[in-house]
Coordinates of C-alpha atoms and ligand atoms in Angstrom, one line a residue:
M666 CA -35.0 9.4 2.4
T667 CA -32.3 10.8 1.7
A668 CA -30.4 9.9 5.2
R669 CA -28.7 13.3 6.4
T670 CA -27.5 12.4 9.8
S671 CA -24.0 10.0 10.3
E672 CA -26.5 7.9 12.5
E673 CA -28.7 7.6 9.1
L674 CA -25.6 7.2 7.3
M675 CA -24.1 4.4 9.1
K676 CA -27.8 2.5 9.4
K677 CA -28.5 2.5 5.9
E678 CA -25.0 1.2 4.9
Q679 CA -25.2 -2.0 6.8
R680 CA -28.9 -2.9 6.3
Y681 CA -27.7 -1.9 1.9
G682 CA -23.7 -2.7 2.3
A683 CA -22.0 -6.0 2.3
R684 CA -20.7 -6.7 6.0
N685 CA -17.0 -7.1 4.4
Y686 CA -15.3 -4.0 7.1
N687 CA -15.9 -3.8 9.7
P688 CA -15.3 0.1 10.2
L689 CA -15.2 3.3 12.9
E690 CA -17.7 4.5 13.5
V691 CA -17.3 8.1 11.8
V692 CA -19.3 8.9 8.5
I693 CA -17.2 11.2 6.4
S694 CA -18.7 14.2 4.2
K695 CA -16.0 16.5 3.7
A696 CA -12.1 16.4 3.4
E697 CA -8.7 18.5 3.0
G698 CA -5.3 17.6 3.2
I699 CA -5.4 15.6 6.7
W700 CA -8.5 16.9 8.1
V701 CA -11.8 15.2 7.5
E702 CA -15.3 16.2 8.8
D703 CA -18.7 14.4 9.6
P704 CA -22.1 15.7 8.6
E705 CA -22.9 16.8 11.8
G706 CA -19.2 19.5 11.2
R707 CA -16.8 17.8 13.4
R708 CA -13.3 17.5 12.6
Y709 CA -10.5 14.8 12.8
M710 CA -7.7 14.0 11.6
D711 CA -6.5 11.3 9.5
M712 CA -4.0 9.3 10.5
L713 CA -4.8 6.5 8.1
S714 CA -4.4 8.1 5.0
A715 CA -6.7 5.1 3.9
Y716 CA -3.8 2.4 4.0
S717 CA -1.8 5.0 2.8
A718 CA -3.2 5.9 -0.4
M719 CA -3.7 9.8 0.7
S720 CA 0.5 10.1 1.2
H721 CA -0.9 13.9 -0.8
G722 CA -3.0 14.4 2.0
H723 CA -7.2 15.0 0.6
R724 CA -7.5 17.0 -2.3
H725 CA -4.2 18.2 -3.2
P726 CA -4.5 21.3 -5.4
K727 CA -2.2 20.5 -7.7
I728 CA -3.2 17.2 -7.8
I729 CA -7.5 18.4 -8.7
K730 CA -6.7 20.4 -10.9
A731 CA -4.8 18.0 -13.2
L732 CA -8.2 15.4 -12.4
K733 CA -10.4 19.0 -13.3
E734 CA -8.6 19.7 -16.8
Q735 CA -8.1 16.2 -18.5
A736 CA -12.0 15.8 -16.9
D737 CA -12.0 18.7 -19.6
V738 CA -11.0 16.6 -22.6
L739 CA -10.5 13.1 -22.8
T740 CA -10.7 10.2 -20.4
L741 CA -11.0 7.0 -21.1
T742 CA -9.9 5.6 -24.9
S743 CA -8.8 1.4 -23.8
R744 CA -5.6 0.4 -24.9
A745 CA -7.3 0.1 -28.6
F746 CA -5.4 3.2 -29.4
F747 CA -3.2 5.4 -28.2
N748 CA -4.0 8.6 -26.0
D749 CA -1.9 11.1 -25.4
Q750 CA -1.4 10.8 -21.8
W751 CA -0.5 7.4 -20.8
P752 CA 3.7 8.0 -22.8
T753 CA 4.0 11.0 -20.8
F754 CA 2.7 9.1 -17.4
A755 CA 4.9 5.8 -18.8
E756 CA 8.3 7.6 -19.3
K757 CA 7.9 9.8 -15.7
L758 CA 7.4 6.2 -13.9
S759 CA 10.1 4.7 -15.9
K760 CA 12.7 7.4 -15.1
L761 CA 11.1 7.3 -11.2
T762 CA 11.9 3.9 -11.0
G763 CA 14.7 3.3 -12.7
K764 CA 13.1 0.7 -15.1
D765 CA 12.7 0.2 -19.1
M766 CA 9.0 -0.3 -19.1
I767 CA 5.8 0.0 -16.9
L768 CA 2.8 -1.5 -17.2
P769 CA -0.8 -0.1 -16.3
M770 CA -3.3 -1.1 -14.4
N771 CA -5.7 -0.1 -11.5
T772 CA -6.0 -2.0 -8.5
G773 CA -2.7 -3.1 -6.3
A774 CA -4.1 -6.8 -7.0
E775 CA -4.5 -6.4 -10.3
A776 CA -0.2 -4.9 -10.6
V777 CA -0.2 -8.3 -8.2
E778 CA -1.4 -10.2 -11.0
T779 CA 0.5 -9.0 -13.5
A780 CA 3.7 -8.9 -11.9
L781 CA 2.9 -12.9 -11.5
K782 CA 2.2 -12.9 -14.5
A783 CA 5.6 -11.7 -15.7
I784 CA 7.4 -13.8 -13.1
R785 CA 5.5 -17.4 -14.4
K786 CA 5.9 -15.9 -18.3
W787 CA 9.8 -15.5 -17.8
A788 CA 10.0 -18.6 -15.9
Y789 CA 9.0 -20.6 -18.8
T790 CA 10.3 -18.3 -22.1
V791 CA 13.0 -16.7 -20.8
K792 CA 14.6 -18.9 -18.1
G793 CA 13.6 -22.6 -19.6
I794 CA 11.3 -24.0 -17.1
E795 CA 9.9 -26.6 -17.2
K796 CA 5.8 -26.0 -18.2
D797 CA 2.9 -25.6 -15.7
K798 CA 6.3 -26.4 -12.8
A799 CA 7.0 -22.8 -11.5
E800 CA 7.7 -22.0 -8.3
I801 CA 7.4 -18.4 -6.6
I802 CA 8.4 -17.9 -3.3
V803 CA 6.6 -16.0 -0.3
F804 CA 6.2 -14.6 3.2
A805 CA 4.3 -15.5 5.9
E806 CA 1.6 -13.3 7.4
N807 CA 2.1 -11.6 3.6
F808 CA -0.9 -9.4 2.2
H809 CA -0.7 -9.0 -1.3
G810 CA -4.0 -7.9 -2.1
R811 CA -8.2 -10.5 -2.5
T812 CA -8.2 -11.7 -5.6
I813 CA -8.0 -16.0 -5.3
S814 CA -4.8 -16.6 -6.8
I815 CA -2.9 -13.5 -4.3
I816 CA -4.9 -15.4 -1.5
S817 CA -3.9 -18.8 -1.8
F818 CA -1.0 -18.1 -0.1
S819 CA -2.0 -15.6 2.0
T820 CA -1.2 -17.1 5.5
D821 CA -4.6 -15.3 7.2
P822 CA -7.3 -17.9 7.5
V823 CA -9.8 -14.4 7.9
A824 CA -8.4 -14.1 4.6
K825 CA -8.4 -17.2 3.3
D826 CA -11.0 -19.9 4.9
N827 CA -13.9 -20.5 2.1
Y828 CA -12.3 -19.6 -1.1
G829 CA -10.6 -22.5 -1.9
P830 CA -9.5 -24.5 -4.3
F831 CA -7.0 -22.0 -4.2
T832 CA -4.0 -21.8 -7.5
P833 CA -0.6 -23.9 -6.9
G834 CA 2.8 -22.8 -7.4
F835 CA 3.5 -20.5 -4.3
V836 CA 5.8 -21.1 -2.0
V837 CA 5.6 -19.7 2.0
V838 CA 8.9 -19.1 4.2
P839 CA 8.9 -17.1 7.8
Y840 CA 9.4 -13.7 6.9
D841 CA 13.0 -11.4 7.3
D842 CA 14.0 -15.2 7.0
L843 CA 17.2 -15.6 4.9
A844 CA 18.1 -19.2 5.7
A845 CA 14.5 -20.4 4.8
V846 CA 15.0 -18.5 2.0
E847 CA 17.7 -20.1 0.7
K848 CA 15.7 -23.8 1.1
A849 CA 13.0 -23.0 -0.2
V850 CA 14.7 -22.3 -3.9
N851 CA 15.4 -25.0 -6.5
K852 CA 15.4 -25.4 -10.0
N853 CA 12.1 -25.0 -10.7
T854 CA 11.9 -21.1 -8.6
A855 CA 11.1 -18.3 -11.0
G856 CA 10.9 -15.3 -8.0
I857 CA 10.3 -14.0 -5.4
L858 CA 7.2 -12.0 -3.8
V859 CA 8.1 -10.1 -0.6
E860 CA 6.6 -6.3 0.8
P861 CA 9.4 -4.4 1.7
I862 CA 7.4 -4.3 5.1
Q863 CA 4.6 -5.9 6.3
G864 CA 2.2 -3.4 6.2
E865 CA -0.9 -5.2 7.0
A866 CA 0.5 -7.9 9.1
G867 CA 1.0 -4.8 11.8
V868 CA 4.6 -2.9 9.9
N869 CA 6.3 -5.7 10.4
V870 CA 10.3 -4.2 9.6
P871 CA 11.9 -6.9 8.8
S872 CA 16.3 -6.7 9.8
D873 CA 18.9 -4.7 8.2
G874 CA 19.8 -6.7 5.2
F875 CA 18.0 -9.0 4.9
L876 CA 16.8 -7.2 1.4
K877 CA 19.9 -7.4 0.1
G878 CA 20.1 -10.7 1.2
L879 CA 17.1 -12.2 -1.2
E880 CA 18.5 -10.0 -4.0
A881 CA 21.6 -12.1 -3.4
I882 CA 20.1 -14.8 -3.6
A883 CA 17.4 -13.9 -6.8
R884 CA 21.0 -12.9 -8.8
K885 CA 22.8 -16.2 -7.5
N886 CA 20.1 -18.8 -8.6
N887 CA 18.6 -16.1 -11.6
V888 CA 15.2 -15.8 -9.8
L889 CA 13.6 -12.7 -10.5
L890 CA 13.1 -10.3 -7.1
A891 CA 9.2 -8.8 -7.0
L892 CA 9.1 -6.2 -4.4
D893 CA 5.7 -5.1 -3.2
E894 CA 5.8 -1.6 -2.8
I895 CA 2.0 -0.7 -2.4
Q896 CA 1.9 0.5 1.1
T897 CA 4.9 1.9 1.3
G898 CA 6.0 3.4 -2.1
F899 CA 6.5 7.0 -3.2
C900 CA 7.6 8.5 -0.1
R901 CA 5.5 7.4 2.6
T902 CA 8.6 5.5 4.1
G903 CA 11.8 8.1 4.0
K904 CA 13.3 7.5 0.3
T905 CA 10.8 7.1 -2.7
F906 CA 10.9 3.4 -2.5
C907 CA 11.3 1.1 0.9
F908 CA 13.2 -1.1 -1.2
E909 CA 16.3 2.2 -1.4
H910 CA 17.1 2.0 1.7
E911 CA 18.6 -0.9 1.1
G912 CA 20.1 0.0 -2.1
I913 CA 18.6 -2.8 -3.9
N914 CA 18.2 -3.1 -7.5
P915 CA 14.8 -5.6 -7.8
D916 CA 13.3 -7.1 -11.3
L917 CA 9.8 -5.8 -10.6
I918 CA 8.5 -3.1 -8.6
I919 CA 4.8 -3.4 -7.7
M920 CA 3.0 0.1 -7.3
G921 CA -0.2 1.2 -6.2
K922 CA -2.3 3.2 -3.3
A923 CA -0.3 6.4 -3.3
L924 CA 0.1 7.1 -7.3
G925 CA -3.5 7.4 -7.4
G926 CA -3.1 10.7 -5.4
G927 CA -5.9 9.7 -3.4
I928 CA -8.2 9.8 -6.1
L929 CA -8.5 7.4 -8.4
P930 CA -7.0 3.7 -8.7
V931 CA -4.0 4.0 -10.4
S932 CA -1.0 0.5 -9.7
A933 CA 1.1 -0.3 -12.3
V934 CA 4.8 -2.5 -12.3
A935 CA 7.9 -1.5 -13.5
A936 CA 10.7 -3.9 -14.8
D937 CA 13.4 -4.1 -17.3
K938 CA 13.3 -5.1 -21.3
E939 CA 14.4 -8.5 -19.9
V940 CA 11.2 -8.8 -18.2
M941 CA 8.4 -6.6 -19.4
G942 CA 9.3 -7.8 -23.1
V943 CA 7.5 -11.4 -22.3
F944 CA 4.4 -9.7 -22.4
Q945 CA 2.8 -10.2 -26.2
P946 CA -0.1 -7.8 -27.7
G947 CA -3.3 -10.0 -26.1
S948 CA -1.5 -11.3 -23.5
H949 CA -2.6 -9.4 -20.3
G950 CA -4.2 -6.3 -20.0
S951 CA -7.4 -3.5 -18.5
T952 CA -10.1 -2.1 -20.0
F953 CA -9.2 0.7 -17.4
G954 CA -5.3 0.5 -17.2
G955 CA -3.3 3.4 -18.6
N956 CA -6.2 5.4 -19.5
P957 CA -5.4 9.7 -20.0
L958 CA -7.3 10.5 -16.2
A959 CA -5.8 7.9 -14.3
C960 CA -3.1 8.8 -16.0
A961 CA -3.2 12.5 -15.6
V962 CA -3.5 12.6 -12.0
A963 CA -0.9 10.0 -11.3
S964 CA 1.5 12.1 -12.9
A965 CA 0.8 15.2 -10.9
A966 CA 0.4 13.3 -7.7
I967 CA 4.5 11.8 -9.0
D968 CA 5.8 15.5 -9.5
V969 CA 4.0 16.7 -5.9
L970 CA 6.1 14.0 -4.4
I971 CA 9.1 15.7 -6.1
E972 CA 8.2 19.6 -5.1
E973 CA 7.7 19.2 -2.1
N974 CA 10.4 16.8 -1.2
M975 CA 8.0 14.3 0.4
S976 CA 11.1 11.3 1.4
E977 CA 12.5 13.9 3.1
R978 CA 9.3 14.5 4.9
A979 CA 8.6 11.3 5.8
A980 CA 11.7 10.7 7.0
E981 CA 12.4 13.5 9.4
L982 CA 9.0 13.8 10.3
G983 CA 8.5 10.0 11.0
A984 CA 11.5 10.1 13.2
Y985 CA 10.2 13.3 15.2
F986 CA 6.5 11.3 15.8
M987 CA 8.0 7.3 17.1
E988 CA 10.6 9.3 19.1
G989 CA 7.5 11.2 20.8
L990 CA 5.1 8.4 20.6
K991 CA 8.3 5.9 22.4
K992 CA 8.5 9.3 24.8
L993 CA 5.1 8.8 25.8
N994 CA 6.1 5.7 28.4
S995 CA 3.2 3.9 28.0
P996 CA 2.1 1.2 29.6
L997 CA -0.2 0.4 27.8
I998 CA 2.4 0.4 24.7
K999 CA 4.8 -3.2 24.0
L1000 CA 6.4 -1.8 20.8
V1001 CA 7.4 1.5 18.6
R1002 CA 8.0 0.3 15.7
G1003 CA 8.3 1.6 11.3
K1004 CA 10.1 3.8 8.9
G1005 CA 9.0 6.6 7.7
L1006 CA 5.7 7.8 8.5
L1007 CA 4.5 4.3 8.6
I1008 CA 4.3 3.6 12.1
G1009 CA 2.6 0.5 14.1
V1010 CA 2.2 0.5 18.1
E1011 CA 2.0 -2.8 19.5
M1012 CA -0.3 -3.1 22.3
T1013 CA 0.3 -5.0 25.6
E1014 CA -1.5 -8.1 26.4
A1015 CA -3.1 -6.6 29.2
A1016 CA -4.5 -3.3 27.5
G1017 CA -6.7 -5.0 25.5
K1018 CA -8.5 -5.4 21.9
A1019 CA -6.3 -2.2 19.3
R1020 CA -10.4 -1.9 19.4
K1021 CA -10.9 0.2 22.6
Y1022 CA -8.5 2.2 21.8
T1023 CA -8.9 3.4 18.1
T1024 CA -12.1 4.4 19.4
S1025 CA -11.4 6.6 21.9
L1026 CA -9.3 8.2 19.6
K1027 CA -11.4 8.7 17.2
E1028 CA -13.1 10.5 20.1
K1029 CA -11.1 12.8 20.2
G1030 CA -10.8 13.7 17.1
L1031 CA -7.8 11.1 16.1
L1032 CA -8.5 9.1 13.0
C1033 CA -6.5 5.8 12.7
K1034 CA -7.3 1.4 12.8
E1035 CA -6.1 -1.5 14.4
T1036 CA -5.0 -4.2 12.4
H1037 CA -4.9 -8.0 13.6
E1038 CA -6.3 -6.9 17.2
T1039 CA -3.4 -5.5 19.2
I1040 CA -1.0 -2.9 16.8
I1041 CA -2.3 0.2 15.7
R1042 CA -1.6 1.7 12.7
F1043 CA 0.1 5.9 12.6
A1044 CA 0.4 6.6 8.4
P1045 CA -0.7 9.7 8.1
P1046 CA -0.5 12.0 5.3
L1047 CA 2.9 13.1 4.8
V1048 CA 2.0 16.6 4.8
I1049 CA 1.0 16.8 7.7
T1050 CA 3.6 19.5 10.0
K1051 CA 5.7 19.3 13.0
E1052 CA 3.1 21.0 15.1
E1053 CA 0.5 18.6 13.8
I1054 CA 1.9 15.4 15.2
D1055 CA 1.8 17.6 18.8
D1056 CA -0.7 17.7 18.7
A1057 CA -2.4 14.3 17.8
L1058 CA 0.7 13.0 19.9
A1059 CA -1.7 14.8 22.8
I1060 CA -4.5 13.0 22.0
I1061 CA -2.9 9.9 22.2
K1062 CA -1.1 10.6 25.4
E1063 CA -4.8 11.0 26.6
V1064 CA -6.1 7.7 25.6
F1065 CA -2.9 5.8 26.3
V1066 CA -2.2 6.6 30.3
Ligands
PLP301 C1 -2.8 -2.9 -0.1 C2 -2.1 -3.2 -0.3 C3 -2.5 -4.2 -1.9 C4 -3.3 -4.7 -3.1 O1 -4.2 -3.1 -3.4 P1 -5.7 -3.2 -3.7 O2 -5.7 -1.5 -4.3 O3 -6.6 -3.1 -2.5 O4 -6.2 -4.3 -4.4 C5 -1.3 -4.8 -2.4 N1 -0.6 -4.9 -1.4 C6 0.2 -4.4 -0.5 C7 1.5 -4.4 0.1 C8 -1.1 -4.0 -0.1 O5 -0.6 -2.5 1.4

C-alpha cells in the first residue's frame, strides 16, 4: 500500500527504516526557498537548513537549472577518464579557497578522512616522522563525521560506544585552550584538526585569537593546520570561510554540506602543492568524487553564493536575528551565541529539555532541531529575508514566554 498521509509515512519509516535518527514529527514532501510543506499542505519555515547544507535555500533555480542541464549530457565517468566539468570546478574552488589544488569527495566524513590521510602522508614523506608514529591533535566535543576513524577521536559516548577497536594516533585536548595544544605538541605531531565553531557541540564559538594561536603553534612546530569548514563554510558565518574572521591561512580546508547546493553530496579538501602533492595515483580516490553532475551543481552553488552576496547577508541578518533573540528576554534562555546565521540558543536548566520547545515551534510552523538536549540551533537558509526573520522571532516569542 502506498502511504500518503504524514501519519502513514511516519509509521512506515518506523517499521522499515533503521532507527539511527530521532526526527521531529513532520514529513516534508515539497520545498522552495526557506519553506517546506508536508503532504497535508501545512507550511513550515526551515530553520535548520539540513544542518547548513541548505544555505542556498531549497531548489535554488540557478542550481536546479545546472543540475537539469548537466543531467541531460553527462553524469558520471569515474576518474579513470577526464571529464569536462571537474577541471572548471577545481579551478573555481581553488580560486575561492586560495589554495593550489582540490581533491573532490562526496560526503563530509570522506573529506575529513582525506585530510587526515594527507596529514599522515605528509608527516612521513615530508616532515620525516618515524613510521606509524604520527599524531593529530583534535578537540573535545568535536564533530567530524561518522566513520570508525573519525569517531575514534569523538568524545561523545552516544556517537562512539561499542564501535571499538578504535583508530590510534589522535590526541584530544580541550577546545579553546591554546596552552593544552602547546603542551600536546611533540616531535611526532603531524597536524591539528579543528572546527572554527563547534556546530554539533551546540554552536561553541571559541575566544577571539584561538585560531590565530593555533596557526602560530602550527607554524612554530612545523605542524599542519586543518580547518573543518563543512558546517561553517560557504558564507554561513558571514565570511566565505569562518577562519577568515581571524585572517589565518590554514594548510588544509575541508568543505562539504553547502558545497552541494542542497542537492547532491559534494565535499572537497583544498591545500597547496606541498601538502596535496603527497597523493600519487592510486593512493586515494572515490568512484563518485569529482563526477560531472556534482561538479556542475557545486560550480553553480559557488556562483550563487558570490552573485547573491551571501556573506554580507549572513553577517547582517545573523546579527539582526541574534539581537532579536536576546531582546526576547526570555526566562527560558540562558545564552544566545553564534556568528552570522549559525546561532545557538542555550536553554536554562529550569527550561527542561529543548525537544519540548522544538516540538512547539514545529506546531507553530517553524522547524529547528535541538542539539545535546539543552541547545537549539537556528541556521536558516541564507536567502532568508529580514521580514521572515521577524516572523520567526514572533513565533519563537510565543513559545519562549
Ligand atoms: C556534518 C559535518 C561533518 C560530516 O559531514 P557528512 O556529510 O555528514 O559526512 C563533518 N564535520 C562537520 C563540522 C560537520 O558539521
